[in-house]
XYZ file of C-alpha atoms in Angstrom:
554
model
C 0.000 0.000 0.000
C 1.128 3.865 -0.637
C 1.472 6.110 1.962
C -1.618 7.271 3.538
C -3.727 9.766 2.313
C -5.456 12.105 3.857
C -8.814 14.157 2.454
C -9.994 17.264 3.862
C -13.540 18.171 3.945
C -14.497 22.568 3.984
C -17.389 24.387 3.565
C -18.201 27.626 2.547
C -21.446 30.205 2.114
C -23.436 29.026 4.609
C -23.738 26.178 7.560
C -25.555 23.580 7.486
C -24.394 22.350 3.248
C -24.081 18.452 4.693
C -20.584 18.451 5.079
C -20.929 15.283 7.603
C -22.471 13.499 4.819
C -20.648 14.257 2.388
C -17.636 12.893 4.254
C -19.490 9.948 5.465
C -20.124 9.293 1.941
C -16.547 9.523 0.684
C -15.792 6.932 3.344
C -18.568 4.966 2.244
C -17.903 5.284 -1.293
C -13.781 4.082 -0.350
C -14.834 1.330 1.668
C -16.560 -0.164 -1.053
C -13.011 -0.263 -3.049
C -11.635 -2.501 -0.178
C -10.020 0.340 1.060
C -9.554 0.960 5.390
C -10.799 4.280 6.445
C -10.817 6.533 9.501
C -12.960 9.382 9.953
C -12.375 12.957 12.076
C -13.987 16.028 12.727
C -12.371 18.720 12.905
C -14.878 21.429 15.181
C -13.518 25.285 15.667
C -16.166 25.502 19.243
C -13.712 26.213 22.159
C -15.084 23.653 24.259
C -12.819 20.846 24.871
C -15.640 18.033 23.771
C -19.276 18.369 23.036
C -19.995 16.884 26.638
C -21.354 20.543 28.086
C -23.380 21.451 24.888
C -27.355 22.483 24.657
C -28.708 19.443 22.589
C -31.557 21.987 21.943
C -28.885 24.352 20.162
C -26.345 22.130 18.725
C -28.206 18.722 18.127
C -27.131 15.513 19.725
C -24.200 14.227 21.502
C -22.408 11.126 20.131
C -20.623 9.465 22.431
C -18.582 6.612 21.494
C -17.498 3.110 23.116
C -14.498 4.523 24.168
C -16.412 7.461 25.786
C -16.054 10.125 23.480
C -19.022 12.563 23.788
C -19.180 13.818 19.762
C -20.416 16.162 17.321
C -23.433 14.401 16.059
C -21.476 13.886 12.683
C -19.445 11.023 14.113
C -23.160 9.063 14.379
C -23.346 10.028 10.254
C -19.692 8.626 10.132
C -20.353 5.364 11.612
C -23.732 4.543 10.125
C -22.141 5.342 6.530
C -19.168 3.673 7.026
C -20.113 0.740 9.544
C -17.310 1.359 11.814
C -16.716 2.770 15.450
C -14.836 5.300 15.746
C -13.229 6.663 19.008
C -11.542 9.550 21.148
C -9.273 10.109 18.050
C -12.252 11.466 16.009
C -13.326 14.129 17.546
C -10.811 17.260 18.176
C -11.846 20.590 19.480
C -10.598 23.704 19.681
C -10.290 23.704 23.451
C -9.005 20.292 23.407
C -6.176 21.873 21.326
C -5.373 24.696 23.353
C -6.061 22.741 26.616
C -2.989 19.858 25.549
C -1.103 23.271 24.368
C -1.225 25.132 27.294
C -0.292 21.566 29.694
C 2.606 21.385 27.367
C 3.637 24.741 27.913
C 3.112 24.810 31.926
C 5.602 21.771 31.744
C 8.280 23.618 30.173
C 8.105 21.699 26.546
C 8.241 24.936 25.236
C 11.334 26.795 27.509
C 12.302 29.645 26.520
C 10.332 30.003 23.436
C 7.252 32.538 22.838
C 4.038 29.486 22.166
C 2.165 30.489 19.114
C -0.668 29.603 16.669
C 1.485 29.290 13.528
C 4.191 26.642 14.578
C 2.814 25.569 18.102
C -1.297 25.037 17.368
C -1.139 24.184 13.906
C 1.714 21.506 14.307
C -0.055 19.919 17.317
C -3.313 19.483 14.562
C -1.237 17.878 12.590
C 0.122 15.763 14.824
C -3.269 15.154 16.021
C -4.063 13.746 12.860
C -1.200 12.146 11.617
C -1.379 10.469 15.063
C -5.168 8.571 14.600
C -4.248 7.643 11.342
C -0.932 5.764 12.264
C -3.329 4.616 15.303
C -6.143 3.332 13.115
C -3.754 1.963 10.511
C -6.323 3.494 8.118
C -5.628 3.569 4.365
C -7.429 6.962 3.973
C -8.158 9.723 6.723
C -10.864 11.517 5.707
C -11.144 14.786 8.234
C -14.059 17.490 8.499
C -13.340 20.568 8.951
C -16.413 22.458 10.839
C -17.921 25.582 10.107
C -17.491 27.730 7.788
C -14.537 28.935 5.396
C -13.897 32.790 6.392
C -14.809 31.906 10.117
C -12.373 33.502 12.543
C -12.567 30.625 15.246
C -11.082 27.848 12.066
C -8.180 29.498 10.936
C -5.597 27.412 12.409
C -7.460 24.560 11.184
C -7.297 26.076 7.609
C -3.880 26.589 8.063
C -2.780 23.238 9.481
C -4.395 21.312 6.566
C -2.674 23.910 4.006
C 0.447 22.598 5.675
C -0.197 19.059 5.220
C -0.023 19.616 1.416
C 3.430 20.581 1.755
C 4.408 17.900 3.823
C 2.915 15.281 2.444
C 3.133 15.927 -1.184
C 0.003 16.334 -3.764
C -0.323 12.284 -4.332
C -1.326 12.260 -0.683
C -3.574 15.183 0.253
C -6.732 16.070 -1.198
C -9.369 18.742 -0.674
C -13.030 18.536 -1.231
C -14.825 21.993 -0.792
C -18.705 22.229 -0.250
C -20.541 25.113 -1.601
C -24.306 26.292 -2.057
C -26.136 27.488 -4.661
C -29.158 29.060 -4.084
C -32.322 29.747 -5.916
C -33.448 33.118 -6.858
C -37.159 32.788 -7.133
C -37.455 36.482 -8.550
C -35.567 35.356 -11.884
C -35.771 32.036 -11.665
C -32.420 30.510 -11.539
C -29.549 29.407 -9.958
C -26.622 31.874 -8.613
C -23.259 30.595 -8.173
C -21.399 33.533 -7.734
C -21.443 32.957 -3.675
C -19.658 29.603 -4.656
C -17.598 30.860 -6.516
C -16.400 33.599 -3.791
C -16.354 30.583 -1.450
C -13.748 28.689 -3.792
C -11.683 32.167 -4.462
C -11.991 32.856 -0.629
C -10.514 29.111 0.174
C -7.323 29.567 -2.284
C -6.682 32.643 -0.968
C -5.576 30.717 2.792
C -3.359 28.603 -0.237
C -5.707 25.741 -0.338
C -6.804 24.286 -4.104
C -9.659 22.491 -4.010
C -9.551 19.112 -6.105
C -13.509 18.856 -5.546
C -16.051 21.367 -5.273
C -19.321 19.708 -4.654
C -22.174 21.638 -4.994
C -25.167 22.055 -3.018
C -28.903 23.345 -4.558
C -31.993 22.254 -3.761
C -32.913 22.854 -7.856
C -30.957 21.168 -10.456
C -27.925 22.869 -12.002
C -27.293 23.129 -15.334
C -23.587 22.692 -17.082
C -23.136 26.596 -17.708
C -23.086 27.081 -13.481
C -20.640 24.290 -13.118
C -18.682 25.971 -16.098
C -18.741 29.135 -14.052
C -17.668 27.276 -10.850
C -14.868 25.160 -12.468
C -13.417 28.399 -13.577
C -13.255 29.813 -10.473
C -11.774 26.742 -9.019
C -8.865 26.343 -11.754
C -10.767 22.703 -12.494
C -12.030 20.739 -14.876
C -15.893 20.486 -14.852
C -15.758 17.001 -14.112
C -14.506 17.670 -10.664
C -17.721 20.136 -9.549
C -20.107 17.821 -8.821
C -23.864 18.522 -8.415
C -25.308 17.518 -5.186
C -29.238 18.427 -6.082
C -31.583 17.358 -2.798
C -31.553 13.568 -2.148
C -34.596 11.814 -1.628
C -32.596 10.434 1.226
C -29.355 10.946 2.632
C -28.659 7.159 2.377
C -28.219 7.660 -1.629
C -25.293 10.484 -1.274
C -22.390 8.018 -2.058
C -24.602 6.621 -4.602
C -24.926 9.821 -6.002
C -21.080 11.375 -5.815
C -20.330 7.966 -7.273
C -22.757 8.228 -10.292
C -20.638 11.720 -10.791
C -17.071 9.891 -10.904
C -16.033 10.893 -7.450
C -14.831 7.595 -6.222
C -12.582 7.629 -9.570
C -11.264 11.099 -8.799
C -9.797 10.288 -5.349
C -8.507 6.818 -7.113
C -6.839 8.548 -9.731
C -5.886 11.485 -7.439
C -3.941 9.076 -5.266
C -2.727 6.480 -7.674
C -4.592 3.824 -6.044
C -5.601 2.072 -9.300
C -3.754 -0.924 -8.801
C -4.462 -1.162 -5.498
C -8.064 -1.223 -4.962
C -10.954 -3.284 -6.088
C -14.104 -2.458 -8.063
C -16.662 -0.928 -5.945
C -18.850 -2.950 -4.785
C -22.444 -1.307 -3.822
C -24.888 -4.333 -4.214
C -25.543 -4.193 -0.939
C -26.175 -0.354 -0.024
C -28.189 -0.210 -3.538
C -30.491 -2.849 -1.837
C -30.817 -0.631 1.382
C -31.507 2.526 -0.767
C -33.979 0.525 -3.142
C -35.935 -0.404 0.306
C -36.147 2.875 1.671
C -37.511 4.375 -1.121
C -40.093 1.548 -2.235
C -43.797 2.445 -0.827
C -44.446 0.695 2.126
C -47.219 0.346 5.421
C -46.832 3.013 7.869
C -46.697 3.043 11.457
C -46.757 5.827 13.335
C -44.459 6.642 16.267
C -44.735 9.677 19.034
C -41.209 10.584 20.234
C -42.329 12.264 23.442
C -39.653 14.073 23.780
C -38.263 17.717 25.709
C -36.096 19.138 22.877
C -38.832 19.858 19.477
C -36.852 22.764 18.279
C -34.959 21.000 15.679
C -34.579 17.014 14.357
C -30.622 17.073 15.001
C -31.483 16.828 18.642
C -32.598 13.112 18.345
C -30.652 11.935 14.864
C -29.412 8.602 16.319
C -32.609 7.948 17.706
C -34.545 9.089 14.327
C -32.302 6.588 12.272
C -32.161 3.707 14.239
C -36.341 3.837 14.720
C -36.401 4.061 10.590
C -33.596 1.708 10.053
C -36.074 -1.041 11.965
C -39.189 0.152 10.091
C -36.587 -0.657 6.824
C -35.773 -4.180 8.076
C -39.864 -5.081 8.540
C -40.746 -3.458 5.572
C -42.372 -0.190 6.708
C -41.970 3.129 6.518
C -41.987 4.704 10.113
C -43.377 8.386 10.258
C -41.996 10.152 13.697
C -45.128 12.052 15.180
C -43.458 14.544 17.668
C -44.682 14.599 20.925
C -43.931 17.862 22.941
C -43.221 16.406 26.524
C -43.768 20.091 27.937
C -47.460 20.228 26.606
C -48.429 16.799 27.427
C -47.022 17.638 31.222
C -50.353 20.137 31.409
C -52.979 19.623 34.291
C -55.466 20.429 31.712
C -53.576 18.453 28.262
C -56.044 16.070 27.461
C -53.674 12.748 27.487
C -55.906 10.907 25.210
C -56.507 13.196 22.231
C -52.897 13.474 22.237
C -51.556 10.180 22.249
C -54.248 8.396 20.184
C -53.651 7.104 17.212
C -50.112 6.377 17.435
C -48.595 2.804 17.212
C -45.736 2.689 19.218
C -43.681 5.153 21.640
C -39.957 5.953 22.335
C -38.775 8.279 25.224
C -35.165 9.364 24.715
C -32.821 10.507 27.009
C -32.494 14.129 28.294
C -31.344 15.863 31.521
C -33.224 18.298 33.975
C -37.250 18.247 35.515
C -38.430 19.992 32.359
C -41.291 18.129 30.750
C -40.678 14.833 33.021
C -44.447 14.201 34.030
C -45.447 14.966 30.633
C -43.316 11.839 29.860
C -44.470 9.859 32.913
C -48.087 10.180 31.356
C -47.031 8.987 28.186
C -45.342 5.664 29.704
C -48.543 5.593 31.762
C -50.512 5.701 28.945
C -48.552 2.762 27.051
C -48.318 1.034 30.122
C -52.018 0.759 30.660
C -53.326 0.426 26.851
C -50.469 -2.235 25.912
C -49.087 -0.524 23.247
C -45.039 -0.730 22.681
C -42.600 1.407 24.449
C -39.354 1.794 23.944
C -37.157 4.314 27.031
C -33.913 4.934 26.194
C -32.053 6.272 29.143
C -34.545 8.845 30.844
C -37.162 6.690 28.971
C -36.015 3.919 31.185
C -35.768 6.252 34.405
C -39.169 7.564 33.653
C -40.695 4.365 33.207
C -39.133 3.184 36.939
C -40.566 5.977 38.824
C -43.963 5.621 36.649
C -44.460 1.990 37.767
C -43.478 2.916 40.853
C -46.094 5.915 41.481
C -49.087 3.842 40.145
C -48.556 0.625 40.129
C -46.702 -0.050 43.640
C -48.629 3.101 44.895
C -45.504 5.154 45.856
C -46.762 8.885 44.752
C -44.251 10.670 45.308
C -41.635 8.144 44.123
C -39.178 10.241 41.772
C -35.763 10.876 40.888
C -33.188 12.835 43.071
C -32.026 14.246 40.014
C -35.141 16.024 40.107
C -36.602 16.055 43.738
C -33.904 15.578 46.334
C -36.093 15.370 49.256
C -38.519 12.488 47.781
C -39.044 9.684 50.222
C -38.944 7.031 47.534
C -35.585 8.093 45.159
C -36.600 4.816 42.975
C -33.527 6.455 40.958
C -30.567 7.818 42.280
C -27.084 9.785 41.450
C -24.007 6.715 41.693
C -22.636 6.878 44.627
C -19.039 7.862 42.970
C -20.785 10.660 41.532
C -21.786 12.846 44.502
C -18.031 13.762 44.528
C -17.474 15.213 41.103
C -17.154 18.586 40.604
C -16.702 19.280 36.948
C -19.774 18.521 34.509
C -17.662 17.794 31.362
C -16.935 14.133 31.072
C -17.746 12.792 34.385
C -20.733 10.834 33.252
C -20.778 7.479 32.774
C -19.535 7.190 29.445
C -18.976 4.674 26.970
C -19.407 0.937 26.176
C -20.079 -0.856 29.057
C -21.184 -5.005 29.114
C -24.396 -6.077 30.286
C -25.900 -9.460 31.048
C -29.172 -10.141 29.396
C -31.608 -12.490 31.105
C -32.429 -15.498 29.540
C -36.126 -15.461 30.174
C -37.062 -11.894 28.640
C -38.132 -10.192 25.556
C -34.850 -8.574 25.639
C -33.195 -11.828 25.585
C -35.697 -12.614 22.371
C -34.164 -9.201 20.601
C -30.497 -9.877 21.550
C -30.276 -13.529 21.172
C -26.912 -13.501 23.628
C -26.391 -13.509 26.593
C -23.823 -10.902 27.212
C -23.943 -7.864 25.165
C -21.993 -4.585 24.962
C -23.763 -0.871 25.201
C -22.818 2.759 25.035
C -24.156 5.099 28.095
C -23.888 8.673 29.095
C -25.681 9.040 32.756
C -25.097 9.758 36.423
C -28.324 8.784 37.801
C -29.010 4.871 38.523
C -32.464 2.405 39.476
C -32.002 2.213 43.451
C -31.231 -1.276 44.189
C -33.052 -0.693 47.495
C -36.715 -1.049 45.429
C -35.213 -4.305 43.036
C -37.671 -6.940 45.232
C -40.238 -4.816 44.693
C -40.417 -4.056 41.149
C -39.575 -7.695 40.570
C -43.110 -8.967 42.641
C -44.976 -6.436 41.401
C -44.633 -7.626 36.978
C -40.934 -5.490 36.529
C -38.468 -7.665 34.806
C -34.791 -6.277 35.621
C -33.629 -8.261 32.699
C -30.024 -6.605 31.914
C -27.779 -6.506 34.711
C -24.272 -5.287 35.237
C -21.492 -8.405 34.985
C -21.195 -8.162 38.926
C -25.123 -7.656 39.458
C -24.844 -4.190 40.882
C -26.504 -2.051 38.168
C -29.724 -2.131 36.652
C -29.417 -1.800 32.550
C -32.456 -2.651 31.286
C -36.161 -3.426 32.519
C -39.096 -4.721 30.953
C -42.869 -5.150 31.814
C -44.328 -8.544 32.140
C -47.635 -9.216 30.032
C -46.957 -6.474 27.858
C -46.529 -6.913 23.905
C -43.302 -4.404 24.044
C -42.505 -2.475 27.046
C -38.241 -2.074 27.562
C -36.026 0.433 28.212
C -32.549 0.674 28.825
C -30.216 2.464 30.619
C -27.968 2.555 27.772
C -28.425 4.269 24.207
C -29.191 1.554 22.105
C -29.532 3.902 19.059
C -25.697 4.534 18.982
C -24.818 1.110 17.825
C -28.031 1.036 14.989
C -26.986 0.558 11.124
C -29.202 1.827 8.280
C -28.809 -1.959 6.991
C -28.545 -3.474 10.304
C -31.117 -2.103 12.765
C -30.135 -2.359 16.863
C -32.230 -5.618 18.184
C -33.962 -3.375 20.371
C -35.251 -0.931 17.439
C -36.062 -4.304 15.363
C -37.971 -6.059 17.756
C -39.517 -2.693 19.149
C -40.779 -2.228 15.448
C -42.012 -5.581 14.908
C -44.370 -5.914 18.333
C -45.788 -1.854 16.642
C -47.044 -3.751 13.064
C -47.645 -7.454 14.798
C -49.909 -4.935 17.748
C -51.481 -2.510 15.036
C -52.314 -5.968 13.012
C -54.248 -7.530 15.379
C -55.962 -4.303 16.019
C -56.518 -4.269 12.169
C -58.364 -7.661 12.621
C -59.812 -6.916 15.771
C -61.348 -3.750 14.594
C -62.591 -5.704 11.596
C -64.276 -8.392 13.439
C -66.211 -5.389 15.568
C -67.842 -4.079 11.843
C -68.769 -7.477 11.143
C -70.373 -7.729 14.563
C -72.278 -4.390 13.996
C -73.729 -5.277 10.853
C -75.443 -8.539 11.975
């Protein structure tokens, strides 16, 4: 094999082009060639990881089995690409500084004056050079966040000019992201922002090798002339990147357009790699867009304000609706609204098939969520908790069904007399929020006599969490007698990981986040199994429902 190589993902004009995809799908696209990748983002916030971040503002946090807690992008990463990734993947501009300024305080730097431009950018580089040698990848492919022009990236600009010099043009590639957008006034597409956005890129001395460009209309050849110009290109390497009808047929797309040959051809891989083979993601996209059943599932959930809050969760519910053959339609569920004295419960939550509670932190919009697991509780229809879901659904079964009311949380009641959960006894000493959770890939022990035992099919299984509050192993006896399966357990017994309710067609929840470890083309067990008891439930209602018109009409 050559020496690795390393692509850089920018973007310009605006945030939000898909930049995360678009690298996922270069991955995905190189992995198809036989070729080992490693993926890394590249964020400019000067937070040291995304631990301390509003969900609400910035979407979800990834975390990883080694305990990274991510940019949501590293989720896109891993379901593109089907691999975990780790620590190594996700650098931030405080992380950066923070090693920098340890360095420093040690006297690595003695007598010299520590600056961005050798200090900062060399330690990026190092950084990345590092998790590739690490990885043993073939190909890095690194993100760069935000925005080209941004004042908080420029040391990541300038770090990945550098690697261009050191590592020689067989070796380093750049693939810019621009958008186009529509005037509706004349009727056509602009590209002169793009084309600023390329100009504006080689003016920090990087040439872009790809621009790919972002519309939501179709482009015509005479824009891609204009924007091949202005990148010193040849037309074949600005690549249209219309709307997908799902972000699971990008690589199919860039590939369509020649991309994977580009980087081959850029690199001199072509007598190293394979023909791509995409038989099997063409399947997955063929499925997903096929018409199919729906079922409908309410995500009762504390954070509406934008989709990126929940992404894993989102994916790994549709990726099981995939697998049964049914498209899944998300019905948001406002946890805030729902937690009302006058919200009429009912009218609300009718008509939905199936429910998921995600995870989430603080008393906001908690009953609201205890009413929904009420409600699924009591009219057997499937739940799924993940996290909070499963916390919520302790201290719901406790309140109504062992008749503790004012069993709760001490996360968010300190001074209940029945703290049915409770902070981890380790935890009541930390002082710093960031990265004190408990965080990561953990093993549980799945009891053989339980429907989670029917999903998993093993005994002993492996789960990401990202937590500090715990079921109270003072109640276990009674949850147990009173229809609550603890059916995951810690390896030593001590912690609960994942309950389930007896005589119930689908009622788990875990302590863990299943929806980490979900594929597009291979949905969690959980997910699955979740999704099949919502069409095998809604059928017999189907039937049942049936039967009651034939009744009527006699």
């Amino acid at each position: 094999m050559h020496k690795r190589k390393y692509i850089f993902v920018t973007g310009g004009v605006l945030s939000g082009l898909g930049k995360g995809i678009t690298a996922a799908s270069v991955g995905n696209i190189l992995k198809a060639r036989g070729l080992k990748v490693f993926m890394q983002k590249l964020d400019q916030y000067i937070n040291f990881d995304a631990g301390t971040l509003n969900p609400g503002e910035h979407g979800e946090v990834f975390v990883t089995d080694d305990g990274a807690e991510t940019d949501l992008d590293l989720g896109h990463y891993e379901r593109f690409t089907d691999e975990n990734y780790s620590q190594d993947s996700s650098v931030m501009t405080g992380r950066v500084y923070s090693e920098i300024i340890a360095k420093e305080r040690k006297g690595d730097y003695l007598g010299k004056t520590v600056q961005v431009i050798p200090h900062i950018t060399d330690h990026i580089k190092q950084i990345i050079v590092r998790a590739g040698e690490k990885s043993g990848a073939d190909v890095m492919i690194i993100e760069v966040g935000g925005t080209v022009g941004d004042f908080e990236g420029m040391h990541f600009l300038e770090a990945i000019r550098q690697m261009h010099n050191d590592y020689g043009d067989d070796n380093v590639m750049y693939i810019h992201m621009v958008f186009l957008p529509w005037l509706g006034v004349t009727k056509e597409v602009k590209t002169r922002p793009a084309q600023y956005s390329v100009r504006e890129l080689q003016g920090f001395g990087i040439q872009p090798d790809v621009v790919g460009c972002r519309c939501d209309q179709q482009i015509d050849k005479p824009g891609l002339e204009k924007i091949a110009r202005a990148g010193n290109l040849p037309v074949k390497a600005v690549i249209p990147m219309e709307t997908a009808n799902t972000v699971y047929n990008v690589p199919i797309i860039l590939e369509n357009y020649g991309l994977g040959d580009l980087i081959i051809e850029k690199f001199k891989l072509q007598d190293t790699t394979k023909p791509a083979d995409f038989s099997e993601w063409k399947k997955l996209v063929s499925n997903i867009l096929v018409d199919k059943r729906q079922v409908n599932i309410g995500l009762v959930a504390k954070y509406t304000t934008m989709e990126d809050t929940y992404i894993s969760v989102l994916e790994a519910t549709k990726a099981a609706g995939w697998h049964h053959n049914v498209n899944v339609k998300i019905e948001w569920v406002d946890s805030e609204k729902l937690e009302k004295t006058d919200a009429n419960v009912n009218e609300i939550l009718s008509g939905l098939d199936g429910f998921v509670v995600p995870g989430g932190f603080g008393v906001r919009g908690i009953e609201g969520k205890l009413k929904a697991a009420k409600y699924a509780r009591e009219n057997q229809i499937p739940y799924l908790g993940l996290c909070l879901g499963m916390q919520v659904s302790v201290i719901e079964f406790a309140r109504n069904v062992l008749g503790r009311s004012d069993a709760h949380s001490t996360e968010f009641d300190e001074n209940t007399t029945n703290p049915v959960i409770h902070i981890m006894e380790y935890q009541k000493t930390v002082a710093n929020m960031g990265g004190t959770m408990r965080l990561g890939a953990y093993p549980c022990q799945v009891s053989p006599n339980s429907k989670a035992f029917e999903a998993y099919r093993q005994l002993s299984v492996s789960e990401r969490h990202r937590h500090r509050y715990e079921f109270n192993n003072q109640y276990r006896k009674d949850f147990e007698k009173n229809g609550m399966k603890l059916s995951g357990l810690s390896p030593d017994g001590q912690l609960v990981e994942m309950v389930e309710i007896e005589n119930h067609p689908f009622y788990i929840a875990s302590q863990f986040h299943p929806e980490f470890k979900s594929r597009p083309g291979k949905p969690h067990p959980l997910f699955r199994e979740f999704i099949g008891s919502v069409i095998k439930n809604t059928s017999l209602f189907e039937v049942n429902k049936s039967d009651a018109k034939e009744i009527s009409l006699i």
